[in-house]
Structure formats: C-alpha cells, structure tokens
JSON list of C-alpha atoms in Angstrom, two decimals:
[
{"chain": "I", "resi": 48, "resn": "UNK", "atom": "CA", "xyz": [64.11, 56.60, 140.18]},
{"chain": "I", "resi": 49, "resn": "UNK", "atom": "CA", "xyz": [61.18, 55.29, 141.07]},
{"chain": "I", "resi": 50, "resn": "UNK", "atom": "CA", "xyz": [60.41, 50.81, 140.54]},
{"chain": "I", "resi": 51, "resn": "UNK", "atom": "CA", "xyz": [59.80, 49.64, 137.00]},
{"chain": "I", "resi": 52, "resn": "UNK", "atom": "CA", "xyz": [56.75, 47.48, 136.62]},
{"chain": "I", "resi": 53, "resn": "UNK", "atom": "CA", "xyz": [58.50, 43.84, 135.47]},
{"chain": "I", "resi": 54, "resn": "UNK", "atom": "CA", "xyz": [57.16, 42.17, 131.44]},
{"chain": "I", "resi": 55, "resn": "UNK", "atom": "CA", "xyz": [57.04, 40.30, 129.72]},
{"chain": "I", "resi": 56, "resn": "UNK", "atom": "CA", "xyz": [56.12, 39.05, 126.19]},
{"chain": "I", "resi": 57, "resn": "UNK", "atom": "CA", "xyz": [54.88, 35.16, 125.57]},
{"chain": "I", "resi": 58, "resn": "UNK", "atom": "CA", "xyz": [55.69, 35.45, 122.19]},
{"chain": "I", "resi": 59, "resn": "UNK", "atom": "CA", "xyz": [58.25, 36.69, 119.79]},
{"chain": "I", "resi": 60, "resn": "UNK", "atom": "CA", "xyz": [56.22, 36.83, 116.50]},
{"chain": "I", "resi": 61, "resn": "UNK", "atom": "CA", "xyz": [55.72, 39.82, 113.88]},
{"chain": "I", "resi": 62, "resn": "UNK", "atom": "CA", "xyz": [53.61, 42.20, 116.21]},
{"chain": "I", "resi": 63, "resn": "UNK", "atom": "CA", "xyz": [56.72, 41.93, 119.75]},
{"chain": "I", "resi": 64, "resn": "UNK", "atom": "CA", "xyz": [58.62, 44.29, 116.62]},
{"chain": "I", "resi": 65, "resn": "UNK", "atom": "CA", "xyz": [55.49, 46.51, 117.03]},
{"chain": "I", "resi": 66, "resn": "UNK", "atom": "CA", "xyz": [55.35, 45.97, 120.32]},
{"chain": "I", "resi": 67, "resn": "UNK", "atom": "CA", "xyz": [58.89, 47.12, 120.91]},
{"chain": "I", "resi": 68, "resn": "UNK", "atom": "CA", "xyz": [59.21, 49.68, 119.03]},
{"chain": "I", "resi": 69, "resn": "UNK", "atom": "CA", "xyz": [56.28, 51.46, 121.02]},
{"chain": "I", "resi": 70, "resn": "UNK", "atom": "CA", "xyz": [57.57, 50.16, 124.71]},
{"chain": "I", "resi": 71, "resn": "UNK", "atom": "CA", "xyz": [60.37, 53.42, 125.35]},
{"chain": "I", "resi": 72, "resn": "UNK", "atom": "CA", "xyz": [56.25, 55.22, 125.35]},
{"chain": "I", "resi": 73, "resn": "UNK", "atom": "CA", "xyz": [55.72, 53.88, 128.39]},
{"chain": "I", "resi": 74, "resn": "UNK", "atom": "CA", "xyz": [58.91, 55.01, 130.73]},
{"chain": "I", "resi": 75, "resn": "UNK", "atom": "CA", "xyz": [57.32, 53.08, 133.71]},
{"chain": "I", "resi": 76, "resn": "UNK", "atom": "CA", "xyz": [58.04, 49.45, 131.98]},
{"chain": "I", "resi": 77, "resn": "UNK", "atom": "CA", "xyz": [60.32, 47.30, 132.23]},
{"chain": "I", "resi": 78, "resn": "UNK", "atom": "CA", "xyz": [60.38, 44.36, 130.09]},
{"chain": "I", "resi": 79, "resn": "UNK", "atom": "CA", "xyz": [62.38, 40.95, 131.96]},
{"chain": "I", "resi": 80, "resn": "UNK", "atom": "CA", "xyz": [62.59, 39.29, 129.16]},
{"chain": "I", "resi": 81, "resn": "UNK", "atom": "CA", "xyz": [60.69, 37.20, 126.45]},
{"chain": "I", "resi": 82, "resn": "UNK", "atom": "CA", "xyz": [59.93, 33.57, 125.31]},
{"chain": "I", "resi": 83, "resn": "UNK", "atom": "CA", "xyz": [58.82, 32.47, 122.11]},
{"chain": "I", "resi": 84, "resn": "UNK", "atom": "CA", "xyz": [57.97, 27.50, 121.23]},
{"chain": "I", "resi": 85, "resn": "UNK", "atom": "CA", "xyz": [60.23, 28.51, 118.41]},
{"chain": "I", "resi": 86, "resn": "UNK", "atom": "CA", "xyz": [63.13, 28.33, 119.37]},
{"chain": "I", "resi": 87, "resn": "UNK", "atom": "CA", "xyz": [65.05, 30.75, 116.26]},
{"chain": "I", "resi": 88, "resn": "UNK", "atom": "CA", "xyz": [62.36, 33.27, 116.60]},
{"chain": "I", "resi": 89, "resn": "UNK", "atom": "CA", "xyz": [63.39, 33.43, 119.89]},
{"chain": "I", "resi": 90, "resn": "UNK", "atom": "CA", "xyz": [66.49, 33.29, 118.93]},
{"chain": "I", "resi": 91, "resn": "UNK", "atom": "CA", "xyz": [66.54, 36.14, 116.68]},
{"chain": "I", "resi": 92, "resn": "UNK", "atom": "CA", "xyz": [64.68, 38.51, 118.14]},
{"chain": "I", "resi": 93, "resn": "UNK", "atom": "CA", "xyz": [66.63, 38.38, 121.43]},
{"chain": "I", "resi": 94, "resn": "UNK", "atom": "CA", "xyz": [69.39, 39.07, 119.54]},
{"chain": "I", "resi": 95, "resn": "UNK", "atom": "CA", "xyz": [68.36, 41.51, 117.44]},
{"chain": "I", "resi": 96, "resn": "UNK", "atom": "CA", "xyz": [66.53, 43.48, 120.37]},
{"chain": "I", "resi": 97, "resn": "UNK", "atom": "CA", "xyz": [68.99, 42.32, 122.83]},
{"chain": "I", "resi": 98, "resn": "UNK", "atom": "CA", "xyz": [66.93, 41.15, 125.22]},
{"chain": "I", "resi": 99, "resn": "UNK", "atom": "CA", "xyz": [66.63, 38.23, 128.04]},
{"chain": "I", "resi": 100, "resn": "UNK", "atom": "CA", "xyz": [65.57, 34.96, 126.57]},
{"chain": "I", "resi": 101, "resn": "UNK", "atom": "CA", "xyz": [63.25, 32.78, 129.12]},
{"chain": "I", "resi": 102, "resn": "UNK", "atom": "CA", "xyz": [63.44, 28.95, 128.51]},
{"chain": "I", "resi": 103, "resn": "UNK", "atom": "CA", "xyz": [60.35, 28.20, 129.49]},
{"chain": "I", "resi": 104, "resn": "UNK", "atom": "CA", "xyz": [56.35, 29.69, 129.60]},
{"chain": "I", "resi": 105, "resn": "UNK", "atom": "CA", "xyz": [57.05, 28.30, 133.03]},
{"chain": "I", "resi": 106, "resn": "UNK", "atom": "CA", "xyz": [59.85, 30.11, 133.32]},
{"chain": "I", "resi": 107, "resn": "UNK", "atom": "CA", "xyz": [58.09, 33.40, 132.68]},
{"chain": "I", "resi": 108, "resn": "UNK", "atom": "CA", "xyz": [55.50, 33.09, 134.78]},
{"chain": "I", "resi": 109, "resn": "UNK", "atom": "CA", "xyz": [57.77, 32.01, 137.97]},
{"chain": "I", "resi": 110, "resn": "UNK", "atom": "CA", "xyz": [60.45, 35.41, 137.60]},
{"chain": "I", "resi": 111, "resn": "UNK", "atom": "CA", "xyz": [59.08, 36.45, 140.22]},
{"chain": "I", "resi": 112, "resn": "UNK", "atom": "CA", "xyz": [60.65, 40.06, 139.03]},
{"chain": "I", "resi": 113, "resn": "UNK", "atom": "CA", "xyz": [57.49, 40.11, 136.20]},
{"chain": "I", "resi": 114, "resn": "UNK", "atom": "CA", "xyz": [54.08, 41.52, 136.84]},
{"chain": "I", "resi": 115, "resn": "UNK", "atom": "CA", "xyz": [52.35, 41.63, 133.88]},
{"chain": "I", "resi": 116, "resn": "UNK", "atom": "CA", "xyz": [52.42, 39.13, 131.38]},
{"chain": "I", "resi": 117, "resn": "UNK", "atom": "CA", "xyz": [51.86, 40.40, 127.42]},
{"chain": "I", "resi": 118, "resn": "UNK", "atom": "CA", "xyz": [50.68, 37.09, 125.25]},
{"chain": "I", "resi": 119, "resn": "UNK", "atom": "CA", "xyz": [51.16, 37.99, 121.71]},
{"chain": "I", "resi": 120, "resn": "UNK", "atom": "CA", "xyz": [50.86, 34.03, 120.47]},
{"chain": "I", "resi": 121, "resn": "UNK", "atom": "CA", "xyz": [48.63, 33.15, 118.85]},
{"chain": "I", "resi": 122, "resn": "UNK", "atom": "CA", "xyz": [44.71, 33.48, 119.32]},
{"chain": "I", "resi": 123, "resn": "UNK", "atom": "CA", "xyz": [44.46, 28.89, 119.28]},
{"chain": "I", "resi": 124, "resn": "UNK", "atom": "CA", "xyz": [47.12, 29.72, 122.36]},
{"chain": "I", "resi": 125, "resn": "UNK", "atom": "CA", "xyz": [45.36, 31.98, 124.22]},
{"chain": "I", "resi": 126, "resn": "UNK", "atom": "CA", "xyz": [43.73, 30.02, 126.33]},
{"chain": "I", "resi": 127, "resn": "UNK", "atom": "CA", "xyz": [46.03, 28.07, 127.85]},
{"chain": "I", "resi": 128, "resn": "UNK", "atom": "CA", "xyz": [48.83, 30.57, 128.14]},
{"chain": "I", "resi": 129, "resn": "UNK", "atom": "CA", "xyz": [46.49, 33.48, 129.98]},
{"chain": "I", "resi": 130, "resn": "UNK", "atom": "CA", "xyz": [45.80, 31.16, 132.45]},
{"chain": "I", "resi": 131, "resn": "UNK", "atom": "CA", "xyz": [48.72, 29.71, 133.03]},
{"chain": "I", "resi": 132, "resn": "UNK", "atom": "CA", "xyz": [49.11, 33.45, 133.84]},
{"chain": "I", "resi": 133, "resn": "UNK", "atom": "CA", "xyz": [46.74, 34.65, 135.67]},
{"chain": "I", "resi": 134, "resn": "UNK", "atom": "CA", "xyz": [47.59, 30.84, 138.16]},
{"chain": "I", "resi": 135, "resn": "UNK", "atom": "CA", "xyz": [50.71, 31.91, 138.45]},
{"chain": "I", "resi": 136, "resn": "UNK", "atom": "CA", "xyz": [49.23, 35.82, 140.47]},
{"chain": "I", "resi": 137, "resn": "UNK", "atom": "CA", "xyz": [50.74, 38.00, 136.63]},
{"chain": "I", "resi": 138, "resn": "UNK", "atom": "CA", "xyz": [48.13, 40.16, 135.13]},
{"chain": "I", "resi": 139, "resn": "UNK", "atom": "CA", "xyz": [47.78, 38.76, 131.22]},
{"chain": "I", "resi": 140, "resn": "UNK", "atom": "CA", "xyz": [48.00, 42.10, 128.49]},
{"chain": "I", "resi": 141, "resn": "UNK", "atom": "CA", "xyz": [46.58, 40.25, 125.76]},
{"chain": "I", "resi": 142, "resn": "UNK", "atom": "CA", "xyz": [46.12, 40.89, 122.13]},
{"chain": "I", "resi": 143, "resn": "UNK", "atom": "CA", "xyz": [42.82, 39.57, 120.99]},
{"chain": "I", "resi": 144, "resn": "UNK", "atom": "CA", "xyz": [40.71, 37.41, 121.14]},
{"chain": "I", "resi": 145, "resn": "UNK", "atom": "CA", "xyz": [41.01, 36.40, 125.29]},
{"chain": "I", "resi": 146, "resn": "UNK", "atom": "CA", "xyz": [40.46, 33.05, 123.95]},
{"chain": "I", "resi": 147, "resn": "UNK", "atom": "CA", "xyz": [38.81, 31.95, 121.23]},
{"chain": "I", "resi": 148, "resn": "UNK", "atom": "CA", "xyz": [35.65, 30.14, 123.24]},
{"chain": "I", "resi": 149, "resn": "UNK", "atom": "CA", "xyz": [32.99, 32.56, 125.63]},
{"chain": "I", "resi": 150, "resn": "UNK", "atom": "CA", "xyz": [33.06, 30.15, 127.87]},
{"chain": "I", "resi": 151, "resn": "UNK", "atom": "CA", "xyz": [36.92, 30.41, 128.20]},
{"chain": "I", "resi": 152, "resn": "UNK", "atom": "CA", "xyz": [36.60, 33.98, 128.35]},
{"chain": "I", "resi": 153, "resn": "UNK", "atom": "CA", "xyz": [34.67, 34.84, 131.04]},
{"chain": "I", "resi": 154, "resn": "UNK", "atom": "CA", "xyz": [36.15, 31.57, 133.26]},
{"chain": "I", "resi": 155, "resn": "UNK", "atom": "CA", "xyz": [39.80, 33.49, 132.72]},
{"chain": "I", "resi": 156, "resn": "UNK", "atom": "CA", "xyz": [37.92, 37.44, 133.58]},
{"chain": "I", "resi": 157, "resn": "UNK", "atom": "CA", "xyz": [36.50, 35.13, 136.25]},
{"chain": "I", "resi": 158, "resn": "UNK", "atom": "CA", "xyz": [40.37, 33.89, 137.21]},
{"chain": "I", "resi": 159, "resn": "UNK", "atom": "CA", "xyz": [40.72, 36.36, 137.44]},
{"chain": "I", "resi": 160, "resn": "UNK", "atom": "CA", "xyz": [38.70, 38.68, 139.45]},
{"chain": "I", "resi": 161, "resn": "UNK", "atom": "CA", "xyz": [38.72, 36.13, 141.71]},
{"chain": "I", "resi": 162, "resn": "UNK", "atom": "CA", "xyz": [43.53, 36.81, 142.39]},
{"chain": "I", "resi": 163, "resn": "UNK", "atom": "CA", "xyz": [42.69, 40.40, 142.10]},
{"chain": "I", "resi": 164, "resn": "UNK", "atom": "CA", "xyz": [44.03, 40.70, 138.60]},
{"chain": "I", "resi": 165, "resn": "UNK", "atom": "CA", "xyz": [43.64, 42.47, 135.79]},
{"chain": "I", "resi": 166, "resn": "UNK", "atom": "CA", "xyz": [43.23, 41.27, 131.72]},
{"chain": "I", "resi": 167, "resn": "UNK", "atom": "CA", "xyz": [43.12, 42.79, 129.30]}
]
C-alpha cells in the first residue's frame, strides 16, 4: 500500500461537512485532523466524524504528518491562516477568496513560489 498524503482542515463549519462526505473519493489523502477556534463546534465535528482535534492552528502547521492545510475558515481569516501554513512549509488549499485584498493574495502566491509550495 502506498503512503497517503496527510491533510488537515482548519475550520469545521458547514463546508467542512461537505469535504468529509467527499473525502472517500480521494483515497490518496489521509485526514490527520482538524482545528476550529470555536471549541464547541470543533468537539461536535470531531465526535460526529471520529477525527482528531488539534489544539491550535499552530499545532496543525507544526505537524510533520500534514503536507496540505485545507483552509475552511471565514474569508476574513484566509490571509492569516494561509500565510501561517505556507510559512510552515505546507501546501494550501483554500476556499475562496485566497485573501480579502489583492496585494495580500499576491503576497501569498509569491510566498508559495519562493518556498516551492502550491497554493490553490
């Protein structure tokens, strides 16, 4: 059996449930865990889906088993989360928009390119 790519979700709102229902369509991916700033929502999501809860976004970014951070937070949080993940050497898949300002989005694209990472 080949190794699967570790991913983690940051944000466990309603869109995260959609990702969970389609995760089985991507057997090459392994969900390492999830994080949300709303502790109650995080607990409910983890209990329902039987997945690991990270204590913080920083813990997600520090996990060597996570290659891709899936940013499912509110648009206002996208830039900070994306920047932290890229800075930690993680590829990023972000729900739109990448950032709330065009200059911030350009910065993220440049950061990803400089580190040899993919941001989508």
